[in-house]
Coordinates of C-alpha atoms in Angstrom, one line a residue:
Chain A
X8 CA 33.1 -36.1 13.5
X9 CA 32.3 -38.3 10.5
X10 CA 33.1 -35.7 8.0
X11 CA 36.8 -35.4 8.8
X12 CA 37.2 -39.2 8.3
X13 CA 35.7 -39.1 4.8
X14 CA 38.3 -39.4 2.0
X15 CA 39.2 -36.2 0.3
X16 CA 37.6 -35.9 -3.2
X17 CA 40.4 -36.1 -5.7
X18 CA 39.2 -33.3 -7.9
X19 CA 39.9 -30.7 -5.2
X20 CA 43.6 -31.4 -4.7
X21 CA 44.1 -31.4 -8.4
X22 CA 42.7 -27.9 -8.7
X23 CA 44.4 -26.8 -5.5
X24 CA 41.6 -24.2 -5.1
X25 CA 41.0 -24.9 -1.4
X26 CA 43.3 -23.3 1.1
X27 CA 45.3 -25.4 3.5
X28 CA 42.4 -26.5 5.8
X29 CA 42.7 -30.3 6.1
X30 CA 39.6 -32.3 5.4
X31 CA 36.2 -30.8 5.3
X32 CA 36.4 -29.6 8.9
X33 CA 37.1 -26.1 7.8
X34 CA 34.1 -26.2 5.6
X35 CA 31.8 -27.2 8.4
X36 CA 33.3 -24.5 10.6
X37 CA 32.7 -22.0 7.9
X38 CA 29.2 -23.2 7.5
X39 CA 28.5 -22.8 11.1
X40 CA 30.0 -19.4 11.2
X41 CA 27.9 -18.4 8.2
X42 CA 24.8 -19.6 10.0
X43 CA 25.6 -17.4 12.9
X44 CA 26.2 -14.4 10.7
X45 CA 23.0 -15.1 8.7
X46 CA 20.9 -15.1 11.8
X47 CA 22.6 -11.9 13.0
X48 CA 21.6 -10.3 9.7
X49 CA 18.1 -11.6 10.1
X50 CA 17.9 -10.7 13.8
X51 CA 16.1 -7.4 13.5
X52 CA 13.6 -8.9 11.0
X53 CA 12.9 -12.0 13.1
X54 CA 12.6 -9.9 16.3
X55 CA 10.1 -7.7 14.6
X56 CA 8.1 -10.6 13.2
X57 CA 8.0 -12.1 16.7
X58 CA 6.8 -9.0 18.5
X59 CA 4.7 -7.3 15.9
X60 CA 3.4 -10.1 13.9
X61 CA 3.2 -13.4 15.8
X62 CA 2.4 -11.9 19.1
X63 CA -0.4 -9.6 17.8
X64 CA -1.9 -12.5 15.8
X65 CA -2.1 -14.6 19.0
X66 CA -3.4 -11.6 20.9
X67 CA -6.1 -10.9 18.3
X68 CA -7.2 -14.5 18.4
X69 CA -7.4 -14.4 22.2
X70 CA -9.3 -11.1 22.1
X71 CA -11.8 -12.3 19.5
X72 CA -12.9 -14.9 22.1
X73 CA -13.0 -12.6 25.1
X74 CA -14.9 -9.7 26.5
X75 CA -12.6 -6.8 27.2
X76 CA -13.1 -3.1 27.7
X77 CA -9.4 -2.3 26.9
X78 CA -8.0 -1.1 30.2
X79 CA -6.5 -3.7 32.5
X80 CA -4.8 -6.7 30.8
X81 CA -6.0 -8.8 33.8
X82 CA -9.6 -8.0 32.9
X83 CA -9.7 -10.1 29.8
X84 CA -12.7 -12.3 30.2
X85 CA -12.8 -15.4 28.0
X86 CA -16.2 -16.0 26.5
X87 CA -15.5 -18.6 23.8
X88 CA -17.2 -18.1 20.4
X89 CA -19.8 -15.6 21.7
X90 CA -18.4 -12.7 19.8
X91 CA -18.6 -14.6 16.5
X92 CA -22.2 -15.8 17.1
X93 CA -23.2 -12.3 18.1
X94 CA -21.9 -10.9 14.8
X95 CA -24.2 -13.2 12.9
X96 CA -27.2 -13.2 15.3
X97 CA -30.6 -11.9 14.1
X98 CA -30.7 -8.2 14.3
X99 CA -27.0 -7.8 13.9
X100 CA -26.0 -5.3 11.2
X101 CA -22.8 -7.1 10.5
X102 CA -24.0 -9.3 7.6
X103 CA -26.4 -6.7 6.2
X104 CA -25.6 -4.0 5.5
X105 CA -22.0 -4.1 6.6
X106 CA -20.5 -7.1 4.8
X107 CA -22.8 -6.5 1.9
X108 CA -21.5 -3.0 1.6
X109 CA -18.0 -4.3 1.8
X110 CA -18.5 -6.7 -1.1
X111 CA -20.4 -4.1 -3.2
X112 CA -17.6 -1.6 -2.6
X113 CA -14.9 -4.1 -3.6
X114 CA -16.9 -5.4 -6.6
X115 CA -17.7 -1.9 -7.8
X116 CA -14.1 -0.6 -7.6
X117 CA -12.7 -3.7 -9.3
X118 CA -15.2 -3.5 -12.1
X119 CA -14.6 0.2 -12.7
X120 CA -10.9 0.1 -12.3
X121 CA -10.5 -2.9 -14.5
X122 CA -12.7 -1.5 -17.3
X123 CA -11.2 1.9 -17.1
X124 CA -7.6 0.8 -17.0
X125 CA -8.1 -1.7 -19.8
X126 CA -9.6 1.0 -22.0
X127 CA -6.9 3.6 -21.2
X128 CA -3.9 1.2 -21.3
X129 CA -4.8 -0.1 -24.7
X130 CA -5.4 3.4 -26.0
X131 CA -2.1 4.7 -24.5
X132 CA -0.2 2.1 -26.5
X133 CA -1.2 3.8 -29.7
X134 CA -0.2 7.3 -28.7
X135 CA 3.0 9.3 -28.4
X136 CA 4.3 10.6 -25.1
X137 CA 3.3 7.4 -23.3
X138 CA 5.4 8.3 -20.3
X139 CA 3.7 11.6 -19.9
X140 CA 0.2 10.0 -19.9
X141 CA 1.1 7.3 -17.5
X142 CA 2.7 9.9 -15.1
X143 CA -0.6 11.9 -15.2
X144 CA -2.7 8.9 -14.4
X145 CA -0.4 8.1 -11.6
X146 CA -0.8 11.3 -9.7
X147 CA -3.6 10.1 -7.3
X148 CA -1.5 7.2 -6.2
X149 CA 1.2 9.4 -4.6
X150 CA -1.4 11.5 -2.9
X151 CA -2.6 10.9 0.7
X152 CA -6.1 9.4 1.1
X153 CA -6.9 12.5 3.2
X154 CA -6.3 14.7 0.2
X155 CA -8.2 12.5 -2.3
X156 CA -11.1 12.0 0.1
X157 CA -11.5 15.7 0.9
X158 CA -11.1 17.0 -2.6
X159 CA -13.8 14.6 -3.9
X160 CA -16.0 15.2 -0.9
X161 CA -15.9 18.9 -1.7
X162 CA -16.4 18.2 -5.5
X163 CA -19.6 16.2 -4.6
X164 CA -21.1 19.1 -2.6
X165 CA -24.0 21.1 -4.0
X166 CA -21.7 24.0 -4.8
X167 CA -18.9 21.7 -5.9
X168 CA -17.3 20.9 -9.2
X169 CA -19.4 17.8 -10.1
X170 CA -22.7 19.5 -9.5
X171 CA -21.3 22.6 -11.2
X172 CA -20.8 20.5 -14.4
X173 CA -24.2 18.9 -14.0
X174 CA -25.9 22.2 -13.6
X175 CA -23.9 23.6 -16.6
X176 CA -25.3 20.7 -18.7
X177 CA -28.8 21.7 -17.6
X178 CA -29.2 18.8 -15.1
X179 CA -30.3 19.2 -11.5
X180 CA -27.9 18.8 -8.5
X181 CA -27.4 15.4 -6.9
X182 CA -26.8 15.0 -3.2
X183 CA -24.1 12.4 -3.9
X184 CA -22.8 11.7 -0.4
X185 CA -25.8 12.8 1.6
X186 CA -28.3 10.5 -0.1
X187 CA -28.1 6.9 1.1
X188 CA -28.9 5.7 -2.4
X189 CA -25.9 7.3 -4.1
X190 CA -23.4 7.5 -1.2
X191 CA -21.7 4.1 -1.8
X192 CA -21.4 4.3 -5.6
X193 CA -20.0 7.8 -5.1
X194 CA -17.2 6.6 -2.9
X195 CA -16.6 3.6 -5.2
X196 CA -16.0 6.0 -8.1
X197 CA -13.3 7.8 -6.0
X198 CA -11.6 4.5 -5.0
X199 CA -11.5 3.4 -8.6
X200 CA -10.3 6.8 -9.7
X201 CA -7.5 6.6 -7.2
X202 CA -6.3 3.1 -8.2
X203 CA -6.5 3.5 -12.0
X204 CA -2.9 4.6 -12.3
X205 CA -1.3 1.4 -10.9
X206 CA -3.7 -0.8 -12.8
X207 CA -2.7 0.9 -16.0
X208 CA 0.9 0.3 -15.2
X209 CA 0.4 -3.4 -14.7
X210 CA -1.7 -3.8 -17.8
X211 CA 0.9 -1.8 -19.8
X212 CA 3.6 -4.2 -18.7
X213 CA 1.3 -7.1 -19.9
X214 CA 0.6 -5.4 -23.2
X215 CA 4.3 -4.8 -23.9
X216 CA 4.8 -8.6 -23.5
X217 CA 2.5 -9.5 -26.3
X218 CA 4.7 -10.3 -29.3
X219 CA 4.3 -7.8 -32.2
X220 CA 4.2 -10.8 -34.7
X221 CA 0.8 -11.9 -33.4
X222 CA -0.6 -8.6 -34.4
X223 CA 1.1 -8.7 -37.8
X224 CA -0.2 -12.2 -38.4
X225 CA -3.7 -11.0 -37.5
X226 CA -3.4 -8.1 -39.9
X227 CA -2.4 -10.4 -42.7
X228 CA -5.5 -12.5 -42.0
X229 CA -7.5 -9.3 -42.3
X230 CA -8.7 -9.3 -38.7
X231 CA -10.5 -6.2 -37.6
X232 CA -9.6 -4.3 -34.4
X233 CA -12.4 -5.7 -32.4
X234 CA -11.4 -9.3 -33.3
X235 CA -7.8 -8.6 -32.5
X236 CA -8.7 -7.2 -29.1
X237 CA -10.9 -10.1 -28.1
X238 CA -8.9 -12.9 -29.7
X239 CA -5.4 -11.8 -29.1
X240 CA -5.0 -8.9 -26.6
X241 CA -7.5 -10.0 -24.0
X242 CA -6.5 -13.7 -23.7
X243 CA -2.8 -12.8 -23.6
X244 CA -3.5 -10.1 -21.0
X245 CA -5.2 -12.5 -18.7
X246 CA -2.3 -12.9 -16.1
X247 CA -2.1 -9.1 -15.8
X248 CA -5.8 -8.8 -15.5
X249 CA -5.9 -11.5 -12.8
X250 CA -3.2 -9.6 -10.9
X251 CA -5.1 -6.3 -11.1
X252 CA -8.3 -8.1 -10.2
X253 CA -6.9 -9.9 -7.1
X254 CA -5.0 -6.9 -5.7
X255 CA -7.8 -4.4 -6.3
X256 CA -10.3 -6.8 -4.8
X257 CA -8.1 -7.3 -1.7
X258 CA -7.6 -3.5 -1.3
X259 CA -11.4 -3.0 -1.9
X260 CA -12.4 -5.5 0.8
X261 CA -10.0 -4.0 3.3
X262 CA -10.2 -0.3 2.6
X263 CA -11.9 2.1 4.9
X264 CA -9.6 5.1 5.2
X265 CA -11.3 6.7 2.2
X266 CA -14.7 6.1 3.8
X267 CA -13.6 7.5 7.1
X268 CA -12.5 10.6 5.4
X269 CA -15.5 11.0 3.1
X270 CA -18.6 9.7 4.8
X271 CA -17.7 8.0 8.2
X272 CA -20.0 5.2 7.1
X273 CA -23.0 7.4 6.7
X274 CA -25.6 8.5 5.9
X275 CA -27.1 6.0 8.3
X276 CA -25.0 2.9 7.5
X277 CA -25.1 3.3 3.7
X278 CA -21.3 3.2 3.4
X279 CA -20.4 1.3 6.5
X280 CA -17.9 -1.4 5.7
X281 CA -16.4 -4.2 7.8
X282 CA -12.9 -2.7 8.4
X283 CA -14.6 0.6 9.5
X284 CA -17.0 -1.3 11.8
X285 CA -14.0 -3.2 13.3
X286 CA -12.2 0.1 13.8
X287 CA -15.1 1.8 15.4
X288 CA -16.0 -1.1 17.7
X289 CA -12.5 -1.0 19.1
X290 CA -11.5 2.6 19.1
X291 CA -14.9 4.3 19.6
X292 CA -16.9 1.9 21.6
X293 CA -14.0 0.1 23.4
X294 CA -15.4 -3.3 22.5
X295 CA -12.2 -5.0 21.6
X296 CA -13.7 -8.5 21.6
X297 CA -16.3 -7.8 18.9
X298 CA -13.8 -5.8 16.9
X299 CA -11.2 -8.6 16.9
X300 CA -13.9 -11.2 15.9
X301 CA -15.0 -8.9 13.1
X302 CA -11.3 -8.6 12.0
X303 CA -11.0 -12.4 11.7
X304 CA -14.3 -12.8 9.8
X305 CA -13.1 -10.1 7.3
X306 CA -9.8 -11.9 7.1
X307 CA -11.6 -15.2 6.2
X308 CA -13.7 -13.4 3.6
X309 CA -10.6 -11.9 2.1
X310 CA -8.9 -15.3 2.0
X311 CA -11.9 -17.0 0.5
X312 CA -12.4 -14.4 -2.2
X313 CA -8.7 -14.6 -3.2
X314 CA -8.6 -18.4 -3.3
X315 CA -11.7 -18.5 -5.3
X316 CA -10.3 -16.0 -7.8
X317 CA -7.1 -18.1 -8.1
X318 CA -9.1 -21.2 -8.5
X319 CA -11.3 -19.8 -11.3
X320 CA -8.3 -18.6 -13.3
X321 CA -6.4 -21.9 -12.7
X322 CA -9.3 -23.8 -14.1
X323 CA -9.0 -21.8 -17.2
X324 CA -5.5 -23.0 -17.5
X325 CA -3.6 -19.9 -16.4
X326 CA -0.4 -20.2 -14.5
X327 CA -0.4 -17.6 -11.9
Chain B
X4 CA -2.0 -2.7 -37.0
X5 CA -4.6 -1.6 -39.5
X6 CA -7.2 0.4 -37.7
X7 CA -7.3 3.8 -39.1
X8 CA -11.0 4.3 -39.2
X9 CA -11.1 6.3 -36.0
X10 CA -7.5 7.4 -35.4
X11 CA -8.6 10.1 -33.0
X12 CA -10.5 7.7 -30.7
X13 CA -7.5 6.7 -28.5
X14 CA -6.5 10.3 -28.2
X15 CA -10.0 11.2 -27.1
X16 CA -10.1 8.4 -24.5
X17 CA -6.7 9.1 -23.0
X18 CA -7.1 12.9 -22.9
X19 CA -10.6 12.7 -21.4
X20 CA -9.3 10.3 -18.8
X21 CA -6.3 12.5 -18.1
X22 CA -8.5 15.5 -17.6
X23 CA -10.6 13.5 -15.1
X24 CA -7.5 12.6 -13.3
X25 CA -5.9 16.1 -13.1
X26 CA -9.0 18.2 -12.6
X27 CA -9.6 17.3 -8.9
X28 CA -6.0 18.4 -8.2
X29 CA -6.6 21.7 -10.1
X30 CA -9.8 22.1 -8.2
X31 CA -7.9 21.6 -4.9
X32 CA -5.4 24.3 -5.9
X33 CA -8.0 26.7 -7.2
X34 CA -10.1 26.3 -4.1
X35 CA -7.1 27.0 -1.9
X36 CA -6.9 30.5 -3.4
X37 CA -10.6 31.3 -3.0
X38 CA -11.7 34.0 -0.6
X39 CA -14.2 33.6 2.2
X40 CA -17.7 32.7 1.0
X41 CA -16.4 32.0 -2.5
X42 CA -16.1 28.3 -2.2
X43 CA -19.1 25.9 -2.0
X44 CA -21.5 28.6 -3.2
X45 CA -23.8 28.4 -6.2
X46 CA -23.2 28.7 -9.0
X47 CA -20.0 26.8 -9.0
X48 CA -16.9 28.7 -10.2
X49 CA -13.7 27.0 -11.1
X50 CA -11.4 30.0 -10.9
X51 CA -11.0 32.1 -7.8
X52 CA -12.0 35.8 -8.2
X53 CA -8.6 36.8 -6.9
X54 CA -5.7 34.6 -5.8
X55 CA -6.0 35.0 -2.1
X56 CA -3.0 33.7 -0.2
X57 CA -4.5 34.2 3.3
X58 CA -5.8 30.5 3.3
X59 CA -2.2 29.3 3.4
X60 CA -1.5 31.7 6.3
X61 CA -4.6 30.4 8.1
X62 CA -3.7 26.8 7.5
X63 CA -0.2 27.3 8.9
X64 CA -1.6 29.1 11.9
X65 CA -4.4 26.8 12.8
X66 CA -2.5 23.6 12.2
X67 CA 0.7 24.1 14.0
X68 CA 2.2 23.1 10.8
X69 CA 5.9 23.0 11.8
X70 CA 5.1 20.3 14.4
X71 CA 3.0 18.2 12.1
X72 CA 5.6 18.6 9.4
X73 CA 8.4 17.5 11.9
X74 CA 6.4 14.5 13.0
X75 CA 5.7 13.4 9.4
X76 CA 9.3 13.9 8.4
X77 CA 10.7 12.0 11.4
X78 CA 8.3 9.1 11.0
X79 CA 8.8 8.8 7.3
X80 CA 12.6 9.0 7.7
X81 CA 12.7 6.4 10.4
X82 CA 10.4 4.0 8.4
X83 CA 12.3 4.5 5.1
X84 CA 15.7 4.1 6.8
X85 CA 14.7 1.0 8.8
X86 CA 13.0 -0.7 5.8
X87 CA 16.0 -0.2 3.6
X88 CA 18.4 -1.5 6.2
X89 CA 16.4 -4.5 7.4
X90 CA 15.4 -5.5 3.9
X91 CA 19.0 -5.3 2.7
X92 CA 20.4 -7.3 5.6
X93 CA 17.7 -9.9 5.5
X94 CA 17.7 -10.1 1.7
X95 CA 21.4 -10.7 1.7
X96 CA 21.1 -13.5 4.3
X97 CA 18.3 -15.1 2.3
X98 CA 20.0 -14.7 -1.1
X99 CA 23.6 -15.4 -0.4
X100 CA 24.2 -17.2 2.9
X101 CA 23.6 -20.8 3.6
X102 CA 22.1 -21.7 7.0
X103 CA 19.6 -24.1 8.5
X104 CA 16.1 -22.8 8.4
X105 CA 16.6 -20.6 5.4
X106 CA 13.6 -21.9 3.5
X107 CA 11.4 -21.6 6.5
X108 CA 12.4 -17.9 7.1
X109 CA 11.9 -17.2 3.4
X110 CA 8.4 -18.7 3.5
X111 CA 7.7 -16.7 6.6
X112 CA 8.6 -13.5 4.8
X113 CA 6.3 -14.4 2.0
X114 CA 3.5 -15.3 4.4
X115 CA 3.7 -11.9 6.1
X116 CA 2.7 -10.3 2.8
X117 CA -0.5 -12.2 2.8
X118 CA -1.9 -10.9 6.1
X119 CA -4.2 -7.9 5.8
X120 CA -2.9 -5.0 7.8
X121 CA -6.2 -4.3 9.6
X122 CA -5.8 -7.6 11.4
X123 CA -2.9 -6.1 13.3
X124 CA -4.2 -2.6 14.1
X125 CA -5.9 -3.5 17.4
X126 CA -3.3 -5.9 18.9
X127 CA -0.3 -3.8 17.8
X128 CA -1.8 -0.7 19.3
X129 CA -2.5 -2.6 22.6
X130 CA 1.1 -3.9 22.6
X131 CA 2.5 -0.4 22.2
X132 CA 0.2 0.9 25.0
X133 CA 1.2 -1.9 27.3
X134 CA 4.9 -1.9 26.5
X135 CA 6.7 -2.7 29.8
X136 CA 8.7 0.1 31.4
X137 CA 7.9 2.7 28.9
X138 CA 5.8 5.9 29.1
X139 CA 5.0 5.3 32.8
X140 CA 4.2 1.6 32.5
X141 CA 5.3 -0.9 35.1
X142 CA 7.0 -4.2 34.4
X143 CA 3.7 -5.7 33.5
X144 CA 2.8 -2.9 31.1
X145 CA 0.3 -1.2 33.4
X146 CA -0.3 2.3 34.4
X147 CA 1.0 4.5 31.6
X148 CA 0.7 5.1 27.9
X149 CA 3.6 2.9 26.9
X150 CA 5.4 3.6 23.6
X151 CA 2.5 5.7 22.3
X152 CA 4.1 8.7 23.9
X153 CA 6.9 8.8 21.4
X154 CA 7.1 9.8 17.7
X155 CA 8.7 6.4 17.1
X156 CA 5.3 4.8 17.8
X157 CA 4.2 6.2 14.4
X158 CA 6.9 4.1 12.7
X159 CA 6.9 0.9 14.7
X160 CA 4.5 -1.3 12.6
X161 CA 6.2 -0.3 9.4
X162 CA 9.9 -0.8 10.4
X163 CA 10.2 -4.1 8.6
X164 CA 8.5 -4.8 5.3
X165 CA 8.1 -8.4 4.0
X166 CA 7.8 -7.2 0.4
X167 CA 11.0 -5.1 0.8
X168 CA 12.9 -8.2 1.9
X169 CA 11.5 -10.2 -1.0
X170 CA 12.4 -7.5 -3.5
X171 CA 16.0 -7.2 -2.2
X172 CA 16.5 -11.0 -2.1
X173 CA 15.3 -11.4 -5.7
X174 CA 17.7 -8.7 -6.8
X175 CA 20.7 -10.0 -4.8
X176 CA 20.3 -13.6 -6.0
X177 CA 21.5 -12.4 -9.4
X178 CA 24.9 -11.2 -8.0
X179 CA 27.5 -13.8 -9.0
X180 CA 28.8 -15.8 -6.0
X181 CA 32.4 -15.7 -7.4
X182 CA 32.6 -12.0 -6.6
X183 CA 31.6 -12.5 -3.0
X184 CA 33.8 -15.6 -2.7
X185 CA 36.8 -13.6 -3.9
X186 CA 36.2 -11.0 -1.3
X187 CA 35.9 -13.6 1.4
X188 CA 39.2 -15.2 0.3
X189 CA 40.8 -11.7 0.6
X190 CA 39.7 -11.9 4.3
X191 CA 36.6 -9.8 4.2
X192 CA 34.0 -10.7 6.8
X193 CA 30.3 -11.2 5.8
X194 CA 29.5 -7.7 7.0
X195 CA 32.2 -6.2 4.9
X196 CA 31.0 -8.3 1.9
X197 CA 27.5 -7.0 2.4
X198 CA 28.4 -3.3 2.9
X199 CA 31.3 -3.0 0.4
X200 CA 30.1 -5.3 -2.4
X201 CA 26.4 -6.1 -2.2
X202 CA 25.0 -2.7 -1.1
X203 CA 26.7 -0.7 -3.9
X204 CA 25.5 -3.2 -6.5
X205 CA 21.9 -2.9 -5.3
X206 CA 21.6 0.9 -5.7
X207 CA 18.7 0.7 -8.3
X208 CA 16.5 -1.4 -6.0
X209 CA 17.4 0.7 -3.0
X210 CA 16.2 3.8 -4.8
X211 CA 13.0 2.0 -5.9
X212 CA 12.2 0.5 -2.5
X213 CA 13.1 3.8 -0.8
X214 CA 10.7 5.8 -2.9
X215 CA 7.8 3.3 -2.5
X216 CA 8.3 3.3 1.2
X217 CA 8.7 7.0 1.5
X218 CA 5.4 7.7 -0.3
X219 CA 3.5 5.1 1.7
X220 CA 4.9 6.3 5.0
X221 CA 4.2 10.0 4.2
X222 CA 0.6 9.3 3.2
X223 CA -0.2 6.8 6.0
X224 CA -3.4 7.7 7.8
X225 CA -5.1 5.1 9.9
X226 CA -2.2 4.1 12.1
X227 CA -1.1 7.7 12.6
X228 CA -4.7 8.5 13.5
X229 CA -4.7 5.8 16.2
X230 CA -1.4 6.8 17.7
X231 CA -2.2 10.5 17.8
X232 CA -5.6 9.7 19.4
X233 CA -3.5 8.4 22.3
X234 CA -1.0 11.2 22.1
X235 CA -1.9 14.4 20.2
X236 CA 1.8 15.5 20.3
X237 CA 2.7 13.0 17.6
X238 CA 0.1 14.0 15.1
X239 CA 1.1 13.9 11.4
X240 CA 0.1 16.1 8.5
X241 CA -2.7 13.9 7.1
X242 CA -4.2 13.5 10.6
X243 CA -3.9 17.2 11.4
X244 CA -5.6 18.3 8.2
X245 CA -8.4 15.8 8.6
X246 CA -9.0 17.1 12.1
X247 CA -9.2 20.6 10.8
X248 CA -11.8 19.5 8.3
X249 CA -13.8 17.6 11.0
X250 CA -14.1 20.5 13.4
X251 CA -15.1 23.5 11.5
X252 CA -17.9 24.7 9.3
X253 CA -17.0 23.2 5.9
X254 CA -18.4 26.0 3.7
X255 CA -16.2 28.6 5.2
X256 CA -13.0 26.6 5.9
X257 CA -12.9 24.5 2.8
X258 CA -10.3 26.8 1.2
X259 CA -8.1 26.6 4.3
X260 CA -8.4 22.8 4.3
X261 CA -7.4 22.8 0.6
X262 CA -4.4 25.0 1.3
X263 CA -3.3 22.6 4.0
X264 CA -3.7 19.7 1.6
X265 CA -1.7 21.4 -1.1
X266 CA 1.1 21.9 1.5
X267 CA 1.0 18.3 2.5
X268 CA 0.8 16.9 -1.0
X269 CA 3.4 19.1 -2.5
X270 CA 6.6 17.5 -1.1
X271 CA 5.6 14.0 -2.3
X272 CA 4.4 15.3 -5.6
X273 CA 7.7 17.1 -6.2
X274 CA 9.6 14.0 -5.2
X275 CA 7.5 11.9 -7.5
X276 CA 7.9 14.2 -10.5
X277 CA 11.6 14.4 -9.9
X278 CA 12.1 10.6 -9.6
X279 CA 9.0 9.4 -11.5
X280 CA 11.1 7.1 -13.8
X281 CA 12.4 5.2 -10.8
X282 CA 9.1 5.2 -9.0
X283 CA 7.0 4.0 -11.9
X284 CA 9.6 1.3 -12.6
X285 CA 9.4 0.4 -8.9
X286 CA 5.6 0.0 -9.1
X287 CA 5.8 -2.1 -12.2
X288 CA 8.5 -4.2 -10.5
X289 CA 6.4 -4.7 -7.5
X290 CA 3.1 -4.9 -9.4
X291 CA 1.7 -3.7 -6.1
X292 CA -0.2 -0.8 -4.6

């Protein structure tokens, strides 16, 4: 071993801090022992990653290029890229309406949640009992999607709360979830409603980081509230806004539990989204190949959208 | 700030928004007390005519609530316990131990957070179904239902959480090395250092991560739906209640569904209200959800 032949650094003997292990051999041994211990500590995690992350990923890739009905593992029939081409073939519903719905759903929830949380978060900053307000807005987040979906589904019904209010105001009833024209926007509202609380929290954290002196300087210069908002608050809030934007967009592109609960993709395919389609192909029709291919396409869309968002904000000079 | 022209405007916005947030919950509670034929009829009435408790009785009877409750509790407990343990162990190794491959493992942990969960639904389900020598399967994973026969199947995909490891590691990096070194010189092994010194110092982040994990696990729907499709015995509360809503005439049973929902939401809501300071800080810390 080369290390043991190396001369002892003088500083060490002077301090006398090291115990009586001659040379650096003890150190290497300790290093080695620490490595073993470290991997012992990591063993459950790495085992999990291997079995439930790496293996599934390979399996999904294999399935996406096979035809398989889901029974005998020996019956996996490799077909190459057929599943992918079928998704985009003429007459396939995958591009329209399914992927279109997915993007509209995500865009709609991001726009609503962003606008709503920005409005509420800046307003809460000027009120007392801030904690109470934030807690109230947070309630939907700790609630199961089954509860949120069912309560809103019921509220949208002809005899439900929303139509009750509309009728009370003298307006006619709207068949929110039963009409293909209003079904998707109606679910979008619910998704945005449910995610408002966490967006408010992130923006609040961003608002608190804006130095008070900026506002004082603006006040001295006689800037009005609108100018202050657009010239100071909004630019300084950009990292938080980007964070909300990206995470909400990701959630929006992937979500389907709310849709399963509220509309099951209907009426017709008005609210059918990619993750729901993937789920149905696999677990209702037993077409695991198509389902896995759809999953990968959705994954690529998610990746592309996220990278684009990062790129746009980077170009504007933000460190994210 | 000098903006006193409409001092009531922020109040109006925040209160209106808060009403919009809370009213659906109140509607859920009110509906759960409505008598037969009272819900879903025109004109809409917010308050029930009389507070009828029979819906709760019906929900408990129709749902086999004790079993659903047990399944939800077991799955949530297993997930929370496992995430806390594995995150703490792995976080310690990544923050405080030196070993070859550390950077690689850390990057792997970060990468796991980027993959969307839906990508894994299908293959994970298939792996559990075809798990060798479990639930009647042979060595090649054929013939039986695999691990889907057990409650643990509900928890399996959530046992390790990349974000949890990341959170723990970030917190543990701040613990001074001298403290750990002193314990090691006193003859403590790494396990003792972790358990006696690191774990007690990470209590705040343990509470935060525990709460986040608990709420997510309790509310999990899609995976629980898949597993209980294969084996109805392991159905959880959200799945059971949704099933009730799927099968029966909505106008008549809506109050029963709402009663079931109130019962399923209540434990988490109470926990949240009790520990909301920690929870909200946790969400701010994670920036997630």
